[in-house]
mmCIF file of C-alpha atoms and ligand atoms in Angstrom:
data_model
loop_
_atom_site.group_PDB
_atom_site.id
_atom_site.type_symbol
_atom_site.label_atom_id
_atom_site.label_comp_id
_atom_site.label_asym_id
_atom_site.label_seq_id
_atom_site.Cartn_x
_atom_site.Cartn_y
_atom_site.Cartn_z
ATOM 1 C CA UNK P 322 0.000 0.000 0.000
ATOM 2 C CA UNK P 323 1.297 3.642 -0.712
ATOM 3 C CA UNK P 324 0.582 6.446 1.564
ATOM 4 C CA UNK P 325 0.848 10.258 1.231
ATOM 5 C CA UNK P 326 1.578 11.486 4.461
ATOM 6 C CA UNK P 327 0.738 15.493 4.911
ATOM 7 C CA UNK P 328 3.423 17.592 7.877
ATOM 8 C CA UNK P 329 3.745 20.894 8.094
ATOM 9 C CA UNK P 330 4.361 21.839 11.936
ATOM 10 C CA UNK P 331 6.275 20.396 14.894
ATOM 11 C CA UNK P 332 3.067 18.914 16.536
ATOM 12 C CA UNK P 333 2.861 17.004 13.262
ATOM 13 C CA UNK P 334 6.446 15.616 12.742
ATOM 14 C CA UNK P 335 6.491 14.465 16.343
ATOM 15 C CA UNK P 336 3.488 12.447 15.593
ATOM 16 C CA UNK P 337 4.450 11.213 12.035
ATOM 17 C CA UNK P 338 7.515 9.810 13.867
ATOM 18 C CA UNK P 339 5.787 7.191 15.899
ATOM 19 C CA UNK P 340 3.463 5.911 12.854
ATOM 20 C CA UNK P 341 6.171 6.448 10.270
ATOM 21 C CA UNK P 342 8.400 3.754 12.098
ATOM 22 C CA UNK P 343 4.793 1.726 12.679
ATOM 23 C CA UNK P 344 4.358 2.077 8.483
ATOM 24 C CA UNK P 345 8.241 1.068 7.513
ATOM 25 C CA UNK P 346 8.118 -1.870 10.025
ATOM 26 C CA UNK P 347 5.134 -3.593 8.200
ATOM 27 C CA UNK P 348 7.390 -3.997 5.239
ATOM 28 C CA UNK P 349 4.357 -3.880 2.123
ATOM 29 C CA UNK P 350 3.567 -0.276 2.789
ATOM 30 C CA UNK P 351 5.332 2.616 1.123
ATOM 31 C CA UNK P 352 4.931 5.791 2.946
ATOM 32 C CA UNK P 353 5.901 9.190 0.879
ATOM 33 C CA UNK P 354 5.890 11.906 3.016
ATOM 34 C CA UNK P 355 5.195 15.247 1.952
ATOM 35 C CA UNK P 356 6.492 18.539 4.169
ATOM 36 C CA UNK P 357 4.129 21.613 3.550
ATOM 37 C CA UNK P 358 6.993 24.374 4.950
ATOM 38 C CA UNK P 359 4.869 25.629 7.660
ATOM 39 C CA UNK P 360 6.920 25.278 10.492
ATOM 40 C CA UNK P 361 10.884 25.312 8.500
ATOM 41 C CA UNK P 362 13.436 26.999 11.088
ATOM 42 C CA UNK P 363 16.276 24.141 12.017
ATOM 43 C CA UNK P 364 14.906 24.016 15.661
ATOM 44 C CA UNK P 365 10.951 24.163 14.680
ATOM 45 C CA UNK P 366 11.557 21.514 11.349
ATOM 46 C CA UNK P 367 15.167 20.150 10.813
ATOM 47 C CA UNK P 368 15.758 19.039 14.694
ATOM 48 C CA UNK P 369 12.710 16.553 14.682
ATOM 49 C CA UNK P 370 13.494 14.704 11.040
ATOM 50 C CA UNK P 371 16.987 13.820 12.464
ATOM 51 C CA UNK P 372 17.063 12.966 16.549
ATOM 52 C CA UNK P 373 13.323 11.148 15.417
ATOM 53 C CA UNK P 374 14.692 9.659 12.100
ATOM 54 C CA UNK P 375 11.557 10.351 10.157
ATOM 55 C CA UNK P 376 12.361 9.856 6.977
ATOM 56 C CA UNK P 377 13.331 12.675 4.460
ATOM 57 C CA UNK P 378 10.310 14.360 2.726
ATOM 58 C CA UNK P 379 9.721 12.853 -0.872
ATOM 59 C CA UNK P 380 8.352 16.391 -1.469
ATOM 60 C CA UNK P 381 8.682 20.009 0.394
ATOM 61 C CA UNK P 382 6.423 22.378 -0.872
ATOM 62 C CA UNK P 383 8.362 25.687 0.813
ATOM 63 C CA UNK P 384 4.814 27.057 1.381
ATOM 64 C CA UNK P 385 4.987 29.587 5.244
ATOM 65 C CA UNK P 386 4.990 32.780 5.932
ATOM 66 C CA UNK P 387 1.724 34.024 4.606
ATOM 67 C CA UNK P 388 -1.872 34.126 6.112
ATOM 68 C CA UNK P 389 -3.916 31.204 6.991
ATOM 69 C CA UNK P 390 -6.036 31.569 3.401
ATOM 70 C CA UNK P 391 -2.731 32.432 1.620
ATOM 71 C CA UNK P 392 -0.792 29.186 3.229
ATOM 72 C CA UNK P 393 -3.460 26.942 2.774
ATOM 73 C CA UNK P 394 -4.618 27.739 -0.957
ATOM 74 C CA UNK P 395 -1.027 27.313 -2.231
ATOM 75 C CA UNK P 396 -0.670 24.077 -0.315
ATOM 76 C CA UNK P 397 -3.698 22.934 -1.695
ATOM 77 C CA UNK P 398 -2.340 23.606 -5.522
ATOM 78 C CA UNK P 399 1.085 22.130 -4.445
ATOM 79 C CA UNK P 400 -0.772 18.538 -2.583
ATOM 80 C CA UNK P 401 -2.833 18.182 -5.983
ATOM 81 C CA UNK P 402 -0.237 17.622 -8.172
ATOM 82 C CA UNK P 403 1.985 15.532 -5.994
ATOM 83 C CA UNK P 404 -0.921 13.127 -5.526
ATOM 84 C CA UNK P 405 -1.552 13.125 -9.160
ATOM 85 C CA UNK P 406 1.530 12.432 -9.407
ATOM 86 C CA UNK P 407 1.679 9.905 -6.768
ATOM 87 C CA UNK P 408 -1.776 8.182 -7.343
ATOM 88 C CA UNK P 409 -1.747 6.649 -3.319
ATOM 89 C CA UNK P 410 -4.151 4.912 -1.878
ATOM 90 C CA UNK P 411 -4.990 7.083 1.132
ATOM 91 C CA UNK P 412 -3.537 10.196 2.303
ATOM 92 C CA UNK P 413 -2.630 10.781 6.169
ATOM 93 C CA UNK P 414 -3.428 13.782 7.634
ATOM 94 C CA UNK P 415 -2.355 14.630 11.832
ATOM 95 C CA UNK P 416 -4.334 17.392 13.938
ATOM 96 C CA UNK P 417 -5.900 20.644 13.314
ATOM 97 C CA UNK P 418 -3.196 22.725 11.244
ATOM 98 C CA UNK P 419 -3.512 24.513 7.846
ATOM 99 C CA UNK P 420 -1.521 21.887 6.326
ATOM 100 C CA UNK P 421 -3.924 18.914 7.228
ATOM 101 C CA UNK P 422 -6.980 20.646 6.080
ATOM 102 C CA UNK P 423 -5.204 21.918 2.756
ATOM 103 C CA UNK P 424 -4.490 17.739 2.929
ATOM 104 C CA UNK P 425 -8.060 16.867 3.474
ATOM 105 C CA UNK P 426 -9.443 19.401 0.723
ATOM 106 C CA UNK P 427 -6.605 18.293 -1.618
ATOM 107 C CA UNK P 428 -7.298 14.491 -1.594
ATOM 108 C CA UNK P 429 -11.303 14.693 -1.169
ATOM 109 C CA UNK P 430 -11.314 16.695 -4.621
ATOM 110 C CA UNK P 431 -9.112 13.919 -6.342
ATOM 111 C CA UNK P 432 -10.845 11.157 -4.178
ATOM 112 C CA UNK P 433 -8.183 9.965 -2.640
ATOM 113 C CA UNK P 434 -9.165 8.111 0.708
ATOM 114 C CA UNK P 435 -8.536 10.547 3.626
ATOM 115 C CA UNK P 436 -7.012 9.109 7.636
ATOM 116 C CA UNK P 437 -7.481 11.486 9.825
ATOM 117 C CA UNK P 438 -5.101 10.984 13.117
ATOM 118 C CA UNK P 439 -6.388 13.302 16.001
ATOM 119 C CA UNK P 440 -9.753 13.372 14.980
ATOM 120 C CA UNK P 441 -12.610 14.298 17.000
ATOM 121 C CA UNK P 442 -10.915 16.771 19.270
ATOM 122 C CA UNK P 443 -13.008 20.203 19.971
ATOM 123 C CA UNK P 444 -12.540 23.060 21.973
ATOM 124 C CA UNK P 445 -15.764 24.308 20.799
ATOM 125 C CA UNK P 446 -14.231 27.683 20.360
ATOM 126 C CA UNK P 447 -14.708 28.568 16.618
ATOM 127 C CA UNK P 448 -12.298 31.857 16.969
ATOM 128 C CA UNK P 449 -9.231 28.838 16.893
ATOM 129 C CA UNK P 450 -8.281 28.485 13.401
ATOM 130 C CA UNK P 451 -7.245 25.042 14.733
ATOM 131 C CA UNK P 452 -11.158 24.480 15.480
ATOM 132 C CA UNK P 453 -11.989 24.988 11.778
ATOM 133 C CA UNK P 454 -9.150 22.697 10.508
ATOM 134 C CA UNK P 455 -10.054 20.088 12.107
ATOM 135 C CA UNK P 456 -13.943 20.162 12.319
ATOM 136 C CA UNK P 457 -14.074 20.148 8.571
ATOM 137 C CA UNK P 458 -11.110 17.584 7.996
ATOM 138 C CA UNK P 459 -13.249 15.353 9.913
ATOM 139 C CA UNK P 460 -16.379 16.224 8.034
ATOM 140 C CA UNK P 461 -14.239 14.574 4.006
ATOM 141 C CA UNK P 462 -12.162 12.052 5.902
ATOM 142 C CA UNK P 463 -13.045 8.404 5.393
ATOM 143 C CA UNK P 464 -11.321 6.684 8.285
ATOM 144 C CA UNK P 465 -11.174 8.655 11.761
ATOM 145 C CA UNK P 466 -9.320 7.835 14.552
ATOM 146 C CA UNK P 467 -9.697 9.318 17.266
ATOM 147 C CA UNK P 468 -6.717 9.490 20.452
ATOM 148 C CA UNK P 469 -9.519 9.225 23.488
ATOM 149 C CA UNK P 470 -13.220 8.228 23.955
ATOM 150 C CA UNK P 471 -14.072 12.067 24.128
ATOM 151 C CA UNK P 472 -13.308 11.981 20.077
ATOM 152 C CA UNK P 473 -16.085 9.471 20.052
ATOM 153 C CA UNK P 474 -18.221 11.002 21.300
ATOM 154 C CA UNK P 475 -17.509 14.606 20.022
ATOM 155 C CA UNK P 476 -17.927 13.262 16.242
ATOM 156 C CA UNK P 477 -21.636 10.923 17.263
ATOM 157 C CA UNK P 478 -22.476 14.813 18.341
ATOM 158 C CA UNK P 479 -21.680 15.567 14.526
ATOM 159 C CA UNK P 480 -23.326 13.244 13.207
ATOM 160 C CA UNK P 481 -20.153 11.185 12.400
ATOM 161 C CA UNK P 482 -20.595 7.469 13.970
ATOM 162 C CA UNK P 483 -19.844 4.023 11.896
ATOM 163 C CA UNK P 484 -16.989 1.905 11.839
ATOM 164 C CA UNK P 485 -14.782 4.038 9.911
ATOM 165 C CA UNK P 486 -14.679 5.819 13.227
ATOM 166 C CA UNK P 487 -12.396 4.389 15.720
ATOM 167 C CA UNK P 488 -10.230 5.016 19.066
ATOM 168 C CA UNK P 489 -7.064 3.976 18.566
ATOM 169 C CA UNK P 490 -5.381 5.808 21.362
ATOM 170 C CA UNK P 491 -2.782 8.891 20.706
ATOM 171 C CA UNK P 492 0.349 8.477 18.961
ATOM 172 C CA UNK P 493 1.529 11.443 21.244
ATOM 173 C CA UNK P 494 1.780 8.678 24.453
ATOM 174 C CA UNK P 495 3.616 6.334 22.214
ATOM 175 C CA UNK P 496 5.930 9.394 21.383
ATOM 176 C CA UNK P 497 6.222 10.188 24.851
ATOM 177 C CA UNK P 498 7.136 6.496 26.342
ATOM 178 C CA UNK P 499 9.633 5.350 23.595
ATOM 179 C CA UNK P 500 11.475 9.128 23.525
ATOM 180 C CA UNK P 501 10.782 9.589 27.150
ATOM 181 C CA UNK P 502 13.047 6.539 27.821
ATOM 182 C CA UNK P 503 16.002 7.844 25.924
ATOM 183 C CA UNK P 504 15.672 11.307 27.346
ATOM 184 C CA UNK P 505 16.863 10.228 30.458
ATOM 185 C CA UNK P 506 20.043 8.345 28.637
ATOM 186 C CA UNK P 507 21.088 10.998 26.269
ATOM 187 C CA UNK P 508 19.516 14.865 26.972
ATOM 188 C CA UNK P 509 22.185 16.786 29.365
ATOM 189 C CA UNK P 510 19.475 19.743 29.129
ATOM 190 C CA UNK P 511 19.306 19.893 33.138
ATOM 191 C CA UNK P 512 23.134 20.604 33.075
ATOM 192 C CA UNK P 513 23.373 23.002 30.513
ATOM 193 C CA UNK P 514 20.305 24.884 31.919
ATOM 194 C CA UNK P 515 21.756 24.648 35.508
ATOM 195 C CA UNK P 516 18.858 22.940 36.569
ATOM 196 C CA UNK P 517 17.716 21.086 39.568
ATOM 197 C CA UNK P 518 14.856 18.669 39.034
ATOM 198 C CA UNK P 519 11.841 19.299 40.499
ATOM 199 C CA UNK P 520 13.185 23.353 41.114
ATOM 200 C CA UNK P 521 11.532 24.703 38.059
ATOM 201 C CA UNK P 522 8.503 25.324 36.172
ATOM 202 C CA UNK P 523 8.273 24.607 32.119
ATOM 203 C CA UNK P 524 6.502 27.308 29.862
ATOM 204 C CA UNK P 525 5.255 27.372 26.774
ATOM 205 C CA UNK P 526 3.541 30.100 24.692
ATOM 206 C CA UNK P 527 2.575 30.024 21.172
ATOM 207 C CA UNK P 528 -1.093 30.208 20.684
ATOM 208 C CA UNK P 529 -2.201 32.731 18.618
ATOM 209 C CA UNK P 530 -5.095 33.554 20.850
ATOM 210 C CA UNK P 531 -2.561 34.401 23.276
ATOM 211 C CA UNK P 532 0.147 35.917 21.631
ATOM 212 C CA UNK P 533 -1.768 38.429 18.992
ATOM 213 C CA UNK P 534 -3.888 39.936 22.187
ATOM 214 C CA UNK P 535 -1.413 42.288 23.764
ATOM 215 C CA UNK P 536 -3.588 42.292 27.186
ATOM 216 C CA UNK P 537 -3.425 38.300 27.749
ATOM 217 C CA UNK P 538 0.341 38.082 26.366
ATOM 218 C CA UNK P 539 1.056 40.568 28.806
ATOM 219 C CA UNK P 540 -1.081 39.087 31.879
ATOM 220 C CA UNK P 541 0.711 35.327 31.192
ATOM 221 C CA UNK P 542 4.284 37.197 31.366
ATOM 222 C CA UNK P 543 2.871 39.132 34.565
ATOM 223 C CA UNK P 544 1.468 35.702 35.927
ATOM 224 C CA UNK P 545 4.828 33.888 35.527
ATOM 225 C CA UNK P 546 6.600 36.720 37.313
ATOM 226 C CA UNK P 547 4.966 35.651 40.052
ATOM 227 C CA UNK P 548 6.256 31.758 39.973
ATOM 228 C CA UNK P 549 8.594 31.334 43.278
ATOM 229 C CA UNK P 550 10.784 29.150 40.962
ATOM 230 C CA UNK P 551 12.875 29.996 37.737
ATOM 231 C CA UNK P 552 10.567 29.774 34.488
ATOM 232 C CA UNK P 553 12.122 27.851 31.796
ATOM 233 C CA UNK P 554 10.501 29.171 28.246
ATOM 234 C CA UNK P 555 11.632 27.612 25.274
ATOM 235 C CA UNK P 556 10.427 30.512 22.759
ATOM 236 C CA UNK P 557 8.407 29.983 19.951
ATOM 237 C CA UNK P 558 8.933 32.331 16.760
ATOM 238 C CA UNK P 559 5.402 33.799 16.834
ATOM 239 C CA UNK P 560 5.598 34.564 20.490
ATOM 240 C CA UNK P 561 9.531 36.089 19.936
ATOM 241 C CA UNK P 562 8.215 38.469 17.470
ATOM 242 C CA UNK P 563 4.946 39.229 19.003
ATOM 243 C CA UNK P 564 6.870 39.942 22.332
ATOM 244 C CA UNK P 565 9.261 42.519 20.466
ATOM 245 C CA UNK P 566 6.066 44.546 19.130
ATOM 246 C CA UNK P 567 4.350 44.588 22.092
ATOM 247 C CA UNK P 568 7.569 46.161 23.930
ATOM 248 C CA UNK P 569 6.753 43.447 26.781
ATOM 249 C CA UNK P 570 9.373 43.421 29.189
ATOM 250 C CA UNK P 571 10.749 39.922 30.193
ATOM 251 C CA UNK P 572 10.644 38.907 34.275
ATOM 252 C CA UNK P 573 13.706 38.137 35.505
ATOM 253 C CA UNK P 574 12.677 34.860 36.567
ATOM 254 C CA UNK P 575 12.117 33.737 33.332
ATOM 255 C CA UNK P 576 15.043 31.661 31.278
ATOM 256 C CA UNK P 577 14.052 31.781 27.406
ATOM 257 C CA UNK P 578 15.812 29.946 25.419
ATOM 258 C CA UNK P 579 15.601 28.741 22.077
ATOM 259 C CA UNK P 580 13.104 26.168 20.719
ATOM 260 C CA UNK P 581 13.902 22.469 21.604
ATOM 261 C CA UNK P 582 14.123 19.335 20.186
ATOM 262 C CA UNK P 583 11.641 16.744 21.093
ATOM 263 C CA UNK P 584 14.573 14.822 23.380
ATOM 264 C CA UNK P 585 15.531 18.022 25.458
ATOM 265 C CA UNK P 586 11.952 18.981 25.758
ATOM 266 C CA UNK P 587 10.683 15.842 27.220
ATOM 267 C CA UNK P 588 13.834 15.865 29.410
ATOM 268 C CA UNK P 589 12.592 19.177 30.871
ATOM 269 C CA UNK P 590 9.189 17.799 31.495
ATOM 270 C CA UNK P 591 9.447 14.950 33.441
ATOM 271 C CA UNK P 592 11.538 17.015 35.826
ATOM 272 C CA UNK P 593 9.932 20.206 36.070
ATOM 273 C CA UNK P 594 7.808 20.661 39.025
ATOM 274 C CA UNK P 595 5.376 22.595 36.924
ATOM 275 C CA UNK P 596 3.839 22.577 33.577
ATOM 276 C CA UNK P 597 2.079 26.347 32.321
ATOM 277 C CA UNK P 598 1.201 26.036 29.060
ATOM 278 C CA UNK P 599 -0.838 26.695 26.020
ATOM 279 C CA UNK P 600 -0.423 23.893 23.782
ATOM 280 C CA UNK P 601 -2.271 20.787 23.278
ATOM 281 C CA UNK P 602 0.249 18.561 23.046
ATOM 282 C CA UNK P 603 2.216 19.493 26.333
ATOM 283 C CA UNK P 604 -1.031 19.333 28.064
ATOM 284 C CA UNK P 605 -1.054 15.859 27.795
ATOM 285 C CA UNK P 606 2.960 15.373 28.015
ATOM 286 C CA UNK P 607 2.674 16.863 31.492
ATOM 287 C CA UNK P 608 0.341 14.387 32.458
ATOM 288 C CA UNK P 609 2.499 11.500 30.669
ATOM 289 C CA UNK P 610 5.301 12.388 33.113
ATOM 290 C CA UNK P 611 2.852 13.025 35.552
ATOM 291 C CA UNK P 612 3.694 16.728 35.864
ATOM 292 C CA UNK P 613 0.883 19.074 37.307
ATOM 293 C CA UNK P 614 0.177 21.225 34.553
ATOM 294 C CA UNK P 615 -1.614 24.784 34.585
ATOM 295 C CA UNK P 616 -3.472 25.462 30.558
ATOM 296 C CA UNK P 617 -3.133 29.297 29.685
ATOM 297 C CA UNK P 618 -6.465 28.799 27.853
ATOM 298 C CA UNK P 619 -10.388 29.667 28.520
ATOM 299 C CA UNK P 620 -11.152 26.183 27.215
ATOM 300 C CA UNK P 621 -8.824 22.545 26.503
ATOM 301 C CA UNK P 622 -9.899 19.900 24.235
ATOM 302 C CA UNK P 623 -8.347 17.620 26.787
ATOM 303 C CA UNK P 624 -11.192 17.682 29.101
ATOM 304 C CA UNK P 625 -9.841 13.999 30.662
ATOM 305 C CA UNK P 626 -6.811 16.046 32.226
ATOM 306 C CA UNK P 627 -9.087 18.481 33.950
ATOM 307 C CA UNK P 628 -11.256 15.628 35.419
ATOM 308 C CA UNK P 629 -8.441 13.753 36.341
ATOM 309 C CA UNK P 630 -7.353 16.464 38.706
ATOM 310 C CA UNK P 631 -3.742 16.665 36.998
ATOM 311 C CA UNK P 632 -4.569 19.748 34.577
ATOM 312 C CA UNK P 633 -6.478 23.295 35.466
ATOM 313 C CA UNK P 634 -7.347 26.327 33.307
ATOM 314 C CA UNK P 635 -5.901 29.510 34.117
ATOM 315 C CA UNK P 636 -8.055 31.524 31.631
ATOM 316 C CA UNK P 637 -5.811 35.037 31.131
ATOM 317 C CA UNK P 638 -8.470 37.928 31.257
ATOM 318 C CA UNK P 639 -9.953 35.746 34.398
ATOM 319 C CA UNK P 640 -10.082 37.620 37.284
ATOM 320 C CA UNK P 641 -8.431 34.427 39.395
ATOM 321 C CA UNK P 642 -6.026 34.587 37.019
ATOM 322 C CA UNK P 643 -2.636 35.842 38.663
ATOM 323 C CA UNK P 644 -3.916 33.807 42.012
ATOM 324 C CA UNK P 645 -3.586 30.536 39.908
ATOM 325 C CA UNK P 646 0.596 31.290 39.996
ATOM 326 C CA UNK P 647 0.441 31.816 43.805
ATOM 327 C CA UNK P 648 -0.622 28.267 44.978
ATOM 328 C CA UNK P 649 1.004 25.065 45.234
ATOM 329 C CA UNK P 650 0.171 22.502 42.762
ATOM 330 C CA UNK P 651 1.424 18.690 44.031
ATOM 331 C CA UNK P 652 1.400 15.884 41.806
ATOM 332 C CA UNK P 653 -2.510 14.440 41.305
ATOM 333 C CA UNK P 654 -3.196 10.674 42.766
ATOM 334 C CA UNK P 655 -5.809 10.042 39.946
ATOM 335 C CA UNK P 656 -4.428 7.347 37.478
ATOM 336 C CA UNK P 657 -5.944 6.124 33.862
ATOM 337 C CA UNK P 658 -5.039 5.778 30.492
ATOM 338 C CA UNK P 659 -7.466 7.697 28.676
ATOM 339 C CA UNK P 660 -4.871 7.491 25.606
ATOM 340 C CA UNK P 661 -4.301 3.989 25.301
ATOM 341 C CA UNK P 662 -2.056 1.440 26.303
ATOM 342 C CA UNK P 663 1.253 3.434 23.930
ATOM 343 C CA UNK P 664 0.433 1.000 20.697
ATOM 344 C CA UNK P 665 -1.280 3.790 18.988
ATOM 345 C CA UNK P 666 0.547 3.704 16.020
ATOM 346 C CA UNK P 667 0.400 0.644 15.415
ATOM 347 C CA UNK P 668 -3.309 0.282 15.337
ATOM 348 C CA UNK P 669 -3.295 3.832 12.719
ATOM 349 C CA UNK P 670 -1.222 1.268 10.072
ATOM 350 C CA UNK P 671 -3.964 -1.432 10.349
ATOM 351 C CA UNK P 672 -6.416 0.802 9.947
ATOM 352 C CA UNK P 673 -4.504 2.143 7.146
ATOM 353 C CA UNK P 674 -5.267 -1.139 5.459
ATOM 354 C CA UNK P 675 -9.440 -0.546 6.146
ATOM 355 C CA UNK P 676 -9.223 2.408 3.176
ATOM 356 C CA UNK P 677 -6.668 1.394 1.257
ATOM 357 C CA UNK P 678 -8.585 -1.973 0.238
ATOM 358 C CA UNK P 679 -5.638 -3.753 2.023
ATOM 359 C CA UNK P 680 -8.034 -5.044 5.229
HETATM 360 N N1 UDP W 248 7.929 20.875 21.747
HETATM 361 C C1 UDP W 248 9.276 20.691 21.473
HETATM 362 N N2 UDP W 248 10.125 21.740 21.689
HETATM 363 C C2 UDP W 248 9.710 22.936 22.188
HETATM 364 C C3 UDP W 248 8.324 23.096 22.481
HETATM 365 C C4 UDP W 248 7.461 22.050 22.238
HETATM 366 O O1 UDP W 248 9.693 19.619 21.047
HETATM 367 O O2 UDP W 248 10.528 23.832 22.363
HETATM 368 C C5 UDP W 248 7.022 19.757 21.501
HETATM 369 C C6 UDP W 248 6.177 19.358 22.675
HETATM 370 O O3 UDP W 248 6.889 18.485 23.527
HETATM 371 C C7 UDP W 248 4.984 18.712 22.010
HETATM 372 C C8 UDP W 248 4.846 19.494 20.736
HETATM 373 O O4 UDP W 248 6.092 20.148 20.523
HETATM 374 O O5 UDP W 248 5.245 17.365 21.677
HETATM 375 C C9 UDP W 248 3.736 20.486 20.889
HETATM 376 O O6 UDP W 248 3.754 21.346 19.839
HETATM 377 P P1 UDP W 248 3.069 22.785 19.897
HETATM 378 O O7 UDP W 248 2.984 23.219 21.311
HETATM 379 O O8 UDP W 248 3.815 23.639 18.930
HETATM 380 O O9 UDP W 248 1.642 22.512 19.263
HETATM 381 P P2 UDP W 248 0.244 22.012 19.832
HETATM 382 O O10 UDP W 248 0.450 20.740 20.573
HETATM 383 O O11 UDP W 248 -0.334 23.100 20.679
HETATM 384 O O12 UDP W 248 -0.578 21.796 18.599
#
């Protein structure tokens, strides 16, 4: 079986890695893997390809830099011919960025059979241009699977239910368990930093909600002030530039330092004492490690976290909001595996073979 698989951002190549292996192990199926340009610094792109050895695009398309419309219709162009050039039988598609909806629209046109991994997520919040990516991917994908029972149920809301629906568990845990355990043998991150474990909190800023309002991005840098322990910020491009218009002055608390790869990252998780964060992805790495975790957001799509005890919205224009940086936040006692058992990946390939007439 041949599959075009669509990247664009970190999120996505940190997922591709764990199903890319899955694909290349099953020996029959030919993955070509196509790199939009959305995300194409060495520490947002390059860094992820090599320490996960996903294999080298067959195809990148240099698209970034524009706005959402202009990104995603030149992606779309740019998808179309490669899969007329490619004729595969399914296209994979990961998460809620332009680059899997330009994807979804490319292959549904040509009707290509569409996976969608990460379906059924929702943050009901349709001012996310991550809410519109991936509410209509899931609306022309054929096969989607889903990383918790929450996607289930989000899609029957849709009107999306069948067998070609199906929780397979997140690809992120099976990231996070086999990169987690060579972390600890190869990332000196702690030493370079200076860093005690358990003696500093882990930031992360980057979501656009946050960084293009100059009131919240300027209440989250006022709220980490606060933290009685250094803040270590590894700084996303958006957030750099946004940061340097807005004049905001950094606390001196805070250590920023460049983007990471996945290796030094998860190093800094699992011993950070706290997690703040707006991303999706570290919401749920915190818990992996079993971090406490505070979500710079008004709403998560991870609603297991919050029920679980081990995450808690800190919404910025909240009037709790600086409070939430004041208080002690100890490790939850709640337990589950709402993302599967780590063999996510594997079960995305066998699906693979549902579409592709390969079952
Ligand atoms: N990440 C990383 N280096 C960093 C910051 C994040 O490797 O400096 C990883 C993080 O561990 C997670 C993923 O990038 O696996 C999350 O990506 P991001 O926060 O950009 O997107 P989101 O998950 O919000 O879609």
């Amino acid at each position: 079986m041949k599959i075009v698989t669509v990247v664009g951002a970190r999120p996505q190549f940190i997922k591709a890695a764990t199903v890319s292996r899955a694909m290349a192990e099953q020996g029959d199926c030919v993955e070509v893997m196509i790199h939009t340009g959305q995300h194409f610094d060495a520490n947002m792109s390059d860094v992820f390809f090599q320490e996960l050895e996903i294999p080298k695009p067959a195809y990148s398309l240099g698209v970034g830099g524009g706005s959402h419309g202009q990104n995603t219709g030149r992606m779309i162009e740019a998808i179309e011919a490669v899969l007329i050039k490619e004729c595969p039988d399914a296209v994979l598609v990961y998460g809620d960025t332009d680059s899997t909806l330009a994807g979804a629209l490319a292959a549904a046109k040509l009707h290509v059979p569409i996976v969608h991994v990460e379906a059924g997520l929702r943050s009901f919040n349709r001012a996310m241009p991550e809410e519109i990516n991936r509410k209509l991917t899931d609306h022309l994908s054929d096969l989607l699977l889903t990383p918790n029972q929450q996607g289930i149920q989000n899609l029957a809301q849709e009107g999306i239910t069948g067998s070609h629906v199906i929780n397979v568990g997140d690809v992120m845990f099976d990231a996070a368990l086999y990169f987690g355990a060579r972390a600890d043998e190869t990332s000196k991150i702690l030493q370079t930093l200076s860093l005690a474990p358990k003696a500093y909190w882990l930031a992360t800023v980057h979501r656009q909600e946050n960084t293009d309002d100059p009131l919240r991005l300027q209440r989250i840098f006022d709220g980490l002030s606060r933290s009685p322990l250094k803040v270590v910020l590894p700084l996303h491009p958006r957030t750099r530039n946004r940061l340097a218009d807005q004049g905001i002055v950094m606390p001196a608390n805070i250590l920023i330092v460049e983007p990471l790869g996945y290796i030094d990252m998860v190093m800094l998780e699992k011993h950070a004492s706290l997690i703040v964060t707006d991303s999706g992805g570290v919401q749920k790495e915190a818990y992996f490690h079993r971090v406490p975790c505070l979500t710079l957001r008004d709403e998560t799509e991870w609603l297991e976290l919050i029920d679980m005890g081990w995450n808690r919205l800190a919404s910025p224009l909240s009037d709790d909001f600086f409070s939430a940086f004041e208080q002690d936040y100890l490790p939850g006692t709640a337990d589950g595996e709402p993302y599967g058992d780590g063999q996510a990946a594997g079960r995305v390939v066998q699906s693979l073979r549902l579409v592709s007439g390969q079952g």
